[in-house]
Structures are given as C-alpha cells and as structure tokens.
Short mmCIF file of C-alpha atoms in Angstrom, two decimals:
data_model
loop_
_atom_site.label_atom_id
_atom_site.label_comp_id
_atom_site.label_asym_id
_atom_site.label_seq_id
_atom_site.Cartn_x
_atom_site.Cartn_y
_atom_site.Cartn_z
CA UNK A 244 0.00 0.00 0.00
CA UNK A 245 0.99 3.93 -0.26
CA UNK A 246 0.69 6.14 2.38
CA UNK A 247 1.39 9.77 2.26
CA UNK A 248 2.17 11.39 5.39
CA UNK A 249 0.98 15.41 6.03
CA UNK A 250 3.08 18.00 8.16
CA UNK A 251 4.17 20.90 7.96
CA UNK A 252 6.88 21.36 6.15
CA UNK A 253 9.82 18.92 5.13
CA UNK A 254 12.39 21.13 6.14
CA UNK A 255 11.22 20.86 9.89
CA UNK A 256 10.91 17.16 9.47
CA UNK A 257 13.78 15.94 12.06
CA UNK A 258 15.31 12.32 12.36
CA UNK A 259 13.37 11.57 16.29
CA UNK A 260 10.00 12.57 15.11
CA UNK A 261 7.79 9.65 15.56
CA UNK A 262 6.91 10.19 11.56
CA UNK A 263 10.15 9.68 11.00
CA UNK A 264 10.00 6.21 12.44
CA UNK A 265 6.10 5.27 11.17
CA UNK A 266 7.22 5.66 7.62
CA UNK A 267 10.79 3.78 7.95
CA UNK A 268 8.35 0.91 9.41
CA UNK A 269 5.90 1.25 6.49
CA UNK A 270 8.99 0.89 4.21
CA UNK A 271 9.92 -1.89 6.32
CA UNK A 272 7.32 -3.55 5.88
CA UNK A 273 7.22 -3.44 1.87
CA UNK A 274 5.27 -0.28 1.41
CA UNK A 275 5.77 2.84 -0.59
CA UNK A 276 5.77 6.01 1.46
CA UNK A 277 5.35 10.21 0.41
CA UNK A 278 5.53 13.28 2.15
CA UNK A 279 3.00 15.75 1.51
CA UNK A 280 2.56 19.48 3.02
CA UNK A 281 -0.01 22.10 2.68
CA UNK A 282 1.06 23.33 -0.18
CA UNK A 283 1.02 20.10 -2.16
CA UNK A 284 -2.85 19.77 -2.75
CA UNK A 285 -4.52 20.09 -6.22
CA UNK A 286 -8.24 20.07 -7.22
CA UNK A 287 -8.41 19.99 -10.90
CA UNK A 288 -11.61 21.23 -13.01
CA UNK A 289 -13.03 17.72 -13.21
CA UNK A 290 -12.81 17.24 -9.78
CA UNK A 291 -9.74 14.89 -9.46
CA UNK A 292 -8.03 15.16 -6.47
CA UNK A 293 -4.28 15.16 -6.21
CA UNK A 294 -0.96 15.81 -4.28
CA UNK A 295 2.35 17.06 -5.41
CA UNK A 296 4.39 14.26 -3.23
CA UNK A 297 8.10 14.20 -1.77
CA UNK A 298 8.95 10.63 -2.43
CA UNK A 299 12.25 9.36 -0.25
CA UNK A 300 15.31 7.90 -2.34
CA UNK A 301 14.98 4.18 -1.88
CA UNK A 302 16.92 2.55 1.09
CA UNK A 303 17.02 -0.85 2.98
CA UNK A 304 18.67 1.02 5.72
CA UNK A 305 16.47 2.16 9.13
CA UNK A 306 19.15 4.84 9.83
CA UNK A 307 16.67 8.15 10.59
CA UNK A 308 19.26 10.77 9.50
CA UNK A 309 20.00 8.66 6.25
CA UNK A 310 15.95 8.99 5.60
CA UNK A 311 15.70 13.09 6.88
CA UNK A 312 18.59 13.44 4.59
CA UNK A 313 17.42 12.17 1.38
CA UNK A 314 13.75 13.22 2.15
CA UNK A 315 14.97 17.10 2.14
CA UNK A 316 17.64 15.93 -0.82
CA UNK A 317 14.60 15.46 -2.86
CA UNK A 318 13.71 18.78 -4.75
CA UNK A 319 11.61 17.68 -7.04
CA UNK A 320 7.92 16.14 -6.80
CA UNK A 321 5.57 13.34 -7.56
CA UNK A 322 2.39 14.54 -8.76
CA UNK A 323 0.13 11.96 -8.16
CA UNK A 324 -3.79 11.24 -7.77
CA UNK A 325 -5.38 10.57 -4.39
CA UNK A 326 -7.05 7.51 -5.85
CA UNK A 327 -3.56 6.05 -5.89
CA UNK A 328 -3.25 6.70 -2.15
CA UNK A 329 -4.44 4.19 0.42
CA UNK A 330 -4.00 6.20 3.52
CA UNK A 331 -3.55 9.53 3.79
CA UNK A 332 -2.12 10.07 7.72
CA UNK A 333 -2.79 13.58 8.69
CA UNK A 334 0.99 14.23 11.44
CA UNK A 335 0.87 17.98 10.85
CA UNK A 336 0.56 20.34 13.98
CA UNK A 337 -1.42 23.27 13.31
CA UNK A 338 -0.36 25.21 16.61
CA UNK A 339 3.10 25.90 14.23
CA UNK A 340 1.36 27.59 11.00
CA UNK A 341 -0.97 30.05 13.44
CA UNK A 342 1.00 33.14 12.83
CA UNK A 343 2.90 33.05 9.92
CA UNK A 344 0.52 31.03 7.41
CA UNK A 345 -2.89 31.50 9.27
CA UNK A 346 -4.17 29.86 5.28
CA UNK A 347 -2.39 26.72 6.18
CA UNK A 348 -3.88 26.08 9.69
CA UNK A 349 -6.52 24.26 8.64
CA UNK A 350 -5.53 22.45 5.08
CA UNK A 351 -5.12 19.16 6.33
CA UNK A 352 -8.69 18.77 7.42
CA UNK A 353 -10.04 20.71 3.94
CA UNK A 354 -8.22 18.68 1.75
CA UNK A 355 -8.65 15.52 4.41
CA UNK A 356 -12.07 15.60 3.77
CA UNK A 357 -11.77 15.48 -0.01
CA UNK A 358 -10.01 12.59 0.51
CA UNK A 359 -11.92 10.66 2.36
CA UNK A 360 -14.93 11.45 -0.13
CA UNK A 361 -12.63 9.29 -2.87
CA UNK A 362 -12.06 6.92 -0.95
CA UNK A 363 -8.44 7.12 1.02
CA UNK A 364 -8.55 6.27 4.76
CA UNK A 365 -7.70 9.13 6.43
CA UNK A 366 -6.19 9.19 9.87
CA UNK A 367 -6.99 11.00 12.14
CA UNK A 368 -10.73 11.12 10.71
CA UNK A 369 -10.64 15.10 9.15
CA UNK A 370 -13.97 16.22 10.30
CA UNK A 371 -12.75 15.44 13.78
CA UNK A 372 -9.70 17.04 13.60
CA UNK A 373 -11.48 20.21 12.39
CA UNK A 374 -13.37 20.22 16.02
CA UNK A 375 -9.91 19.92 17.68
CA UNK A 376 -7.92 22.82 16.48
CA UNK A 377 -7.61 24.14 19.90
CA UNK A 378 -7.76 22.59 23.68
CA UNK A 379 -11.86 23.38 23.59
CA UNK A 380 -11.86 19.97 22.32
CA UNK A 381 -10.31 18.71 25.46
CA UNK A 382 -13.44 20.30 27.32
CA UNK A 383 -15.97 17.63 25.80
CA UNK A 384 -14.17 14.81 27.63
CA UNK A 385 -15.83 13.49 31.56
CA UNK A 386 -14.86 16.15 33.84
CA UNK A 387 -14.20 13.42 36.22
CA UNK A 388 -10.83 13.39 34.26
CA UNK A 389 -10.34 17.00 33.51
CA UNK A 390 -8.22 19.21 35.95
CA UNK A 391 -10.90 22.78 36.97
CA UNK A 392 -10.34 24.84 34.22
CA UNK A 393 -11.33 28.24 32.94
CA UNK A 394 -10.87 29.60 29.48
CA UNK A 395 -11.28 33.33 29.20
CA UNK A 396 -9.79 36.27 28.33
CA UNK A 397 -10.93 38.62 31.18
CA UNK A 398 -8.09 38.88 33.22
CA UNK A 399 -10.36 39.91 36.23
CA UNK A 400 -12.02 36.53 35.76
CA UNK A 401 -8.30 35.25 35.91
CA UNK A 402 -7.27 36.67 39.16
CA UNK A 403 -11.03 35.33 40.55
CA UNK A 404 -9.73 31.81 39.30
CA UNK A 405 -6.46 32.08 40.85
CA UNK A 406 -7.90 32.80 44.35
CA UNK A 407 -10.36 29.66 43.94
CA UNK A 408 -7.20 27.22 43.77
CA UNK A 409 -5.10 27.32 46.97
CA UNK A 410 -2.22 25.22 44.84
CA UNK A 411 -2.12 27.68 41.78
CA UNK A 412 -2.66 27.53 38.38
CA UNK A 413 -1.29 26.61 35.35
CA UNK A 414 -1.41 29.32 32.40
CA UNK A 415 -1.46 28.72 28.44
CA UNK A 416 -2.48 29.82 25.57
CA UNK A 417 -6.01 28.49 24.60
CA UNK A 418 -4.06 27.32 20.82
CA UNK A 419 -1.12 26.23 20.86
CA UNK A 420 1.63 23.10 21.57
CA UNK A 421 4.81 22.35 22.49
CA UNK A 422 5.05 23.96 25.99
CA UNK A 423 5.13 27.28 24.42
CA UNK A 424 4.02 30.49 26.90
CA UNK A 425 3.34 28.23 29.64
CA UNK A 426 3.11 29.51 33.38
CA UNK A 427 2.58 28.78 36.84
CA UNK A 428 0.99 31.12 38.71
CA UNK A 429 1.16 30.18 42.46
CA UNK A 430 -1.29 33.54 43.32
CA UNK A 431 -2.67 36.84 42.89
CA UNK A 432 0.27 38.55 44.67
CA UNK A 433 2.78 37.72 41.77
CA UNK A 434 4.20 41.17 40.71
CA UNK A 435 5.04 40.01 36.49
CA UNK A 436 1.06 38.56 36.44
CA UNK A 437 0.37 41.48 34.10
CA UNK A 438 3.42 40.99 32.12
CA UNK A 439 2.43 37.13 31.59
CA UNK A 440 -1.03 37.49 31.53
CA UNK A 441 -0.22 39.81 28.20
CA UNK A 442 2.56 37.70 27.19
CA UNK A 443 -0.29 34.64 27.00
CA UNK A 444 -3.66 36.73 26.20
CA UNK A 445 -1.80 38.20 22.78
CA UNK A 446 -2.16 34.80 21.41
CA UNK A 447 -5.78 34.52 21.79
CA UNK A 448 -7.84 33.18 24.95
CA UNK A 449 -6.35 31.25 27.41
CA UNK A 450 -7.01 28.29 29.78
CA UNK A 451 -5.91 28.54 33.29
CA UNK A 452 -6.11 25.52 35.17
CA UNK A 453 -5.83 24.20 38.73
CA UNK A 454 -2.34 22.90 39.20
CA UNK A 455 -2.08 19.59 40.32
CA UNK A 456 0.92 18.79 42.56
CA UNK A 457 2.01 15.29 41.17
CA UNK A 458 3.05 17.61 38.22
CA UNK A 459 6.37 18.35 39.79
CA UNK A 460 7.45 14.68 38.74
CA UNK A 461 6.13 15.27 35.25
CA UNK A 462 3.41 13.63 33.01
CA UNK A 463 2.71 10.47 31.58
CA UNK A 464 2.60 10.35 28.35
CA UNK A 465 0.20 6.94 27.47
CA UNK A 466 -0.52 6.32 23.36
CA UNK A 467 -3.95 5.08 22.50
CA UNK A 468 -4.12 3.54 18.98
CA UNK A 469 -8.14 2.36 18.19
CA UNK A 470 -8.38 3.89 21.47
CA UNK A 471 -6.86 1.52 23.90
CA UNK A 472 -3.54 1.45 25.43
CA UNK A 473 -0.80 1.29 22.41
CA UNK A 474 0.67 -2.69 24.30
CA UNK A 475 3.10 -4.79 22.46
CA UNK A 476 5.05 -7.72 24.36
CA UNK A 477 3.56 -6.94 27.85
CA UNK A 478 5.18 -3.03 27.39
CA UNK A 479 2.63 -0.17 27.74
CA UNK A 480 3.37 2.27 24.81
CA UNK A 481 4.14 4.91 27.82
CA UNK A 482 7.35 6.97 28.82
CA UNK A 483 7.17 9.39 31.94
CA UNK A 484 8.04 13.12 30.84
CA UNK A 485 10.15 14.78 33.64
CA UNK A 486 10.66 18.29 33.77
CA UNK A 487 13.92 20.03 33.70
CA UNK A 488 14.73 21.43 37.21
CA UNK A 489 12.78 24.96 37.59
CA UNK A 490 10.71 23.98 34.75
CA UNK A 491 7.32 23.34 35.06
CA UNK A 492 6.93 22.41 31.33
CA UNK A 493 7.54 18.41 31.10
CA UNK A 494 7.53 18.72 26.87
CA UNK A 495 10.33 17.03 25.55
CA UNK A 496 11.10 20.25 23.28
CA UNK A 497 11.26 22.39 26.62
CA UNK A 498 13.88 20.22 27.61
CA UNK A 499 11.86 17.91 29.45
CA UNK A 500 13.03 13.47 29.87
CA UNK A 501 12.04 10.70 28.91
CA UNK A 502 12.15 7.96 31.50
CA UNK A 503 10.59 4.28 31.69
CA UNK A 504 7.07 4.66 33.57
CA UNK A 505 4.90 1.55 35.23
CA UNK A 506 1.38 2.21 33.78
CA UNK A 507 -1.12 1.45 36.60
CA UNK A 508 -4.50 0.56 36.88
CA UNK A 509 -5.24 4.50 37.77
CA UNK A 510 -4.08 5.93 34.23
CA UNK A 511 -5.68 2.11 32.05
CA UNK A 512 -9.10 3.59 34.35
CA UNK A 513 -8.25 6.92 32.76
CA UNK A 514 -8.22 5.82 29.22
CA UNK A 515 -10.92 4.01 29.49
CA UNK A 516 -12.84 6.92 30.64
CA UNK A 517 -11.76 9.10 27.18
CA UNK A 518 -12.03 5.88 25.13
CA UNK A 519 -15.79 6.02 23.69
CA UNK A 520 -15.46 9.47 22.61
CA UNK A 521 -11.94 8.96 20.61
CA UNK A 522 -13.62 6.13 19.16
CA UNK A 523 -16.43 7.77 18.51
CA UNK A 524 -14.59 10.68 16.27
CA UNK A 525 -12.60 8.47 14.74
CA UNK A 526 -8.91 9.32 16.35
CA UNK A 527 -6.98 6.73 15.23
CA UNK A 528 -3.69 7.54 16.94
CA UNK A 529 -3.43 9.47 20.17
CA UNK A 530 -1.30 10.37 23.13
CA UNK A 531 -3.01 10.74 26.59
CA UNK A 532 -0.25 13.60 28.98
CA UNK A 533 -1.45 12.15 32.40
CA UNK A 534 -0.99 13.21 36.10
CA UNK A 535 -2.65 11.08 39.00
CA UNK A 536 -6.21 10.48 37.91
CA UNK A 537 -6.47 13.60 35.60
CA UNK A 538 -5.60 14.36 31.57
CA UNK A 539 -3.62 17.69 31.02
CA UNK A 540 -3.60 17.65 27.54
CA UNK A 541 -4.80 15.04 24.65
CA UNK A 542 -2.97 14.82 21.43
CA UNK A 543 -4.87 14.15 18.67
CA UNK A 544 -2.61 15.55 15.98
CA UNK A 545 1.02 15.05 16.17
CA UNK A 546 1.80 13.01 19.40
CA UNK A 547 5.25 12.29 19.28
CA UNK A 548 7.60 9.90 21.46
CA UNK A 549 7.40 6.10 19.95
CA UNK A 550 11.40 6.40 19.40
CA UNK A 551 11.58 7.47 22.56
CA UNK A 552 9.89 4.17 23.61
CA UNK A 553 12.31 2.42 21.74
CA UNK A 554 15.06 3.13 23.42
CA UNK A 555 13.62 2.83 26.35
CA UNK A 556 11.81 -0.19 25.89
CA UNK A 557 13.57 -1.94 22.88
CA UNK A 558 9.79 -2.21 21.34
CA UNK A 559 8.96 -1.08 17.97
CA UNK A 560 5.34 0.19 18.85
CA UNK A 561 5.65 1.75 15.00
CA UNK A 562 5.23 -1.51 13.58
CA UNK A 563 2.07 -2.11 14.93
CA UNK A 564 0.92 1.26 13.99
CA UNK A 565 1.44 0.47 10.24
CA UNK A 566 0.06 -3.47 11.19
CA UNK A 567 -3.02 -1.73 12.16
CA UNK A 568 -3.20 0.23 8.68
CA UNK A 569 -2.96 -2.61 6.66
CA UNK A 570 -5.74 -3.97 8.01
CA UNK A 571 -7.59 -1.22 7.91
CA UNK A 572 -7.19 -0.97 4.11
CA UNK A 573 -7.83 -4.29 4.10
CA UNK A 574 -11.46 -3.52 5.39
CA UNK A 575 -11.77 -0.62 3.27
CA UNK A 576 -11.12 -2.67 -0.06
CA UNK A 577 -13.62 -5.33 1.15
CA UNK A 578 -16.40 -3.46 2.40
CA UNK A 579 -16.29 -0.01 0.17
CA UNK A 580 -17.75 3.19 1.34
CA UNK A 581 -20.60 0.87 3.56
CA UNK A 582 -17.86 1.82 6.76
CA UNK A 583 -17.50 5.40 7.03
CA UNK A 584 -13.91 6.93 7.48
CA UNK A 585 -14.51 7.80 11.15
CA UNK A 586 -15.45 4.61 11.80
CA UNK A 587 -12.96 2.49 10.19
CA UNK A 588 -10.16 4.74 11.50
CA UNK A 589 -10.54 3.41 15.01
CA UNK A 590 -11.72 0.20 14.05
#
C-alpha cells in the first residue's frame, strides 16, 4: 500500500520525530511512502483530487538521519492522484502555522475531507480534527478526568480563578503546543502577572487551570491507537516526561526526559474513561499527557515519542501502527464506502 504522510513542512521534518520512524516501518514492511505538506494539494476542473508528493530515495537502511537526509535531498515532486493513495495520515501540527501562514492552519482537514470522499482512509478522521484545532476539544471529555479549568480572556475573571485554587494555576495559551508560553501562577500577589497574563492573552484566549501537585514529577505520556492502550510484548506504549529542574513544562522540546514509567491501573481507568469518545470521532492515533487520575492535555494531531519508547523499551510500537493500517485498508477494499472513514479509523 501507499501512504502519504501530512506536516508541515519537510524542512522541519527531524530524524526523532515519531513520523520519522512510522514511515521507515511502512517501508519496512514493503510499502511505498510520500511526504506531503499544505502546499502540495490540487483540485483539478473535473474534480480529481491530487498531491504534489516528496517521495524518499529508496533505502534498505532504518538509519533516521539517512531517511531526513534524502527526504529534504529530494527537490523535485511526484504529482500523483489521491485515488492512488491508500491512507492519507494527517501528522501535521497546526499550533506551528498560526501566525505566519494562518491559510495553512486548517488544510489538512479541507483537503482531508476530499479525501476521504474518494475513498483514502484518512487518519486522524478530518472532520474530527477540524473540532480539535484548539484545547476546547479537550473540554468535551468526563470532567471526572479533567483538571478545573477556565478559558477566558478577562483577566479579572483570571485573578477570581487564581484565588479559587489554593495550589495555583497553570497558564497557556487556549491554541497552541509544544510547551510554548506556559506559566505557573502560584497567586494573585505575583508582581510580572500582568506581564504574563499579556505575554499569553496576545495569542488569543487562554485556559488557566488548577495545578495539580504530582506535576512536579512530570506527566505520563500513554498512546492510544483504536483507542486503547498502544501494548506490544507486555510493554505499555508509555514513557514518563520529567521536567527540567525549575521547569514546570515536562515537553520534551522544553527540555523535558524521557524515563521508563509503570502504567497502573489508575491511568488504564483513565483511558478508558476518554475511550468512547476517541472512538467515537474516529482518532486513530493518540497520546493521553497524564498526572494522577487527571488528563492535562490530549494529542490528537502530532503526538510524538514512539522512538523514545524504543530506546527505552527496545519495542517497535511503530510496527504495529502500520500493522493496524494494513488492516484497515484491508477492510476498506472489502467493504467499500458501507464503513464510514470515522469509523474504520478506530476500528
């Protein structure tokens, strides 16, 4: 089969990236891989979908730089028609187009949905993905597993917030990844809140929630695939992200670590609380950031780490990623349009 991966650009494509390592497992594996970006799409007059692809050199070798070096060797591009695409896996974060290409925010979804209506599976499901351009989405999950939250941009409501949680609060920008203008604000007497309530508002609104205090060993992050726990060989697809000291960001780009974690029945009970709605919307792929009994974030676009895991680990969890494609296409070629994309994508 032929899967064409989205994101963002192929010049910010790096050798750790967990797309990095799906698509050297898809070649692995005997299939033909592309890179595609927002500015590869094409809708001709007669309605035919297509993309103008990066195809890789050809390799046996797994070696990540070897692959990140040949991918951005490759000027030139494949034009070729969606119906020759069997899965079209949407890995693009829209959080790093927002303010210098605003048009290419929401491309993947657009052009997502075209493909799905000829007939490529398309993970995550598009329509979904649409709802979940900013952590609002994260607000439609149990509250039993959300931490209090408040999303404004009233600063006055802010400060009112901040007196309602004795341990503080955690402030970000309402859009937005990576561990970028994130704060903790321990109370109202902080003499820079001004200065960092501006820093964070000039982004949009923001979410301010209550800080929970098993956050100063970091998060869990837990991948869901179909949405259950990503498990291969009795090993939890699951890393612990630990802060860097005086950090309270645990991202791995803020210069947080990856470290083995024991997944307990506390964070499976967790998953299983989020599971029916991922299913539901068709997230194929998706990583859980836990602490205690409560979800910080949920990635539905780009969650990253599964190289991480295996180092840590010595587990390919990619390879079952791709397993799980092929027999999704598999589906797809025997059953038609009577399984809608959402559906089959967590299948």
């Amino acid at each position: 089969m032929r899967i064409a991966f989205f994101v963002n650009s192929i010049e910010s494509e790096a050798p750790y990236y967990t797309t990095t390592s799906l698509a050297l497992s898809a070649r692995a594996r005997g299939h033909d891989v592309c890179y595609v970006t927002p500015d590869d799409f094409v809708l001709r007059p007669d309605d035919s979908l297509l993309v103008r692809a990066v195809i890789p050199p050809p390799s046996k070798t797994k070696d990540q730089d070897a692959f990140i070096a040949g991918l951005r060797a490759e000027v030139s591009k494949e034009t070729i028609d969606v119906s020759n695409i069997d899965v079209l896996f949407l890995r693009n974060d829209p959080s790093e187009d927002a303010d210098e290409r605003a048009w290419a925010v929401n491309v993947g979804a657009m052009f997502g949905r075209l493909a799905v209506e000829r007939g490529v599976l398309t993970v995550n499901d598009p329509n979904a993905l649409a709802t979940a351009q900013n952590k609002l989405y994260f607000q439609d999950f149990p509250e039993s597993v959300r931490p209090t939250t408040l999303i404004s941009k009233s600063l006055d409501e802010i400060r009112s917030f901040i007196d309602s949680q004795k341990r503080g609060v955690i402030l970000k920008p309402l859009q937005g990844s990576g561990g970028k203008h994130v704060f903790k604000i321990k109370s109202n007497k902080e003499s820079n809140l001004n200065q960092i309530f501006e820093a964070v508002s000039g982004e949009g609104y923001l979410i301010a929630q209550g800080y929970l205090p098993d956050a100063v060993e970091g998060d869990v992050r837990l991948f869901l695939m179909n949405g259950r726990p990503l498990e291969k060989d009795g090993a939890y697809a699951a890393f612990r992200r630990v802060p860097a000291k005086g950090e309270v960001r645990s991202n791995i780009r803020a210069s947080g670590t990856a470290t083995k974690v024991k997944v307990t029945a506390e964070m499976l009970s967790v998953a299983e609380m989020v599971r029916p709605k991922l299913v539901a919307d068709g997230m194929f792929l998706v990583g859980l950031d836990i602490v205690g009994a409560k979800i910080l974030e949920i990635n539905v676009f780009t969650p990253g780490g599964l190289q991480n895991l295996e180092k840590l680990y010595d587990v390919d969890f990619s390879d079952l990623v791709i397993e799980a494609l092929e027999k999704k296409v598999s589906i797809r070629q025997s059953y038609g349009a009577q399984i809608t994309n959402a559906t089959l994508a967590s299948l």
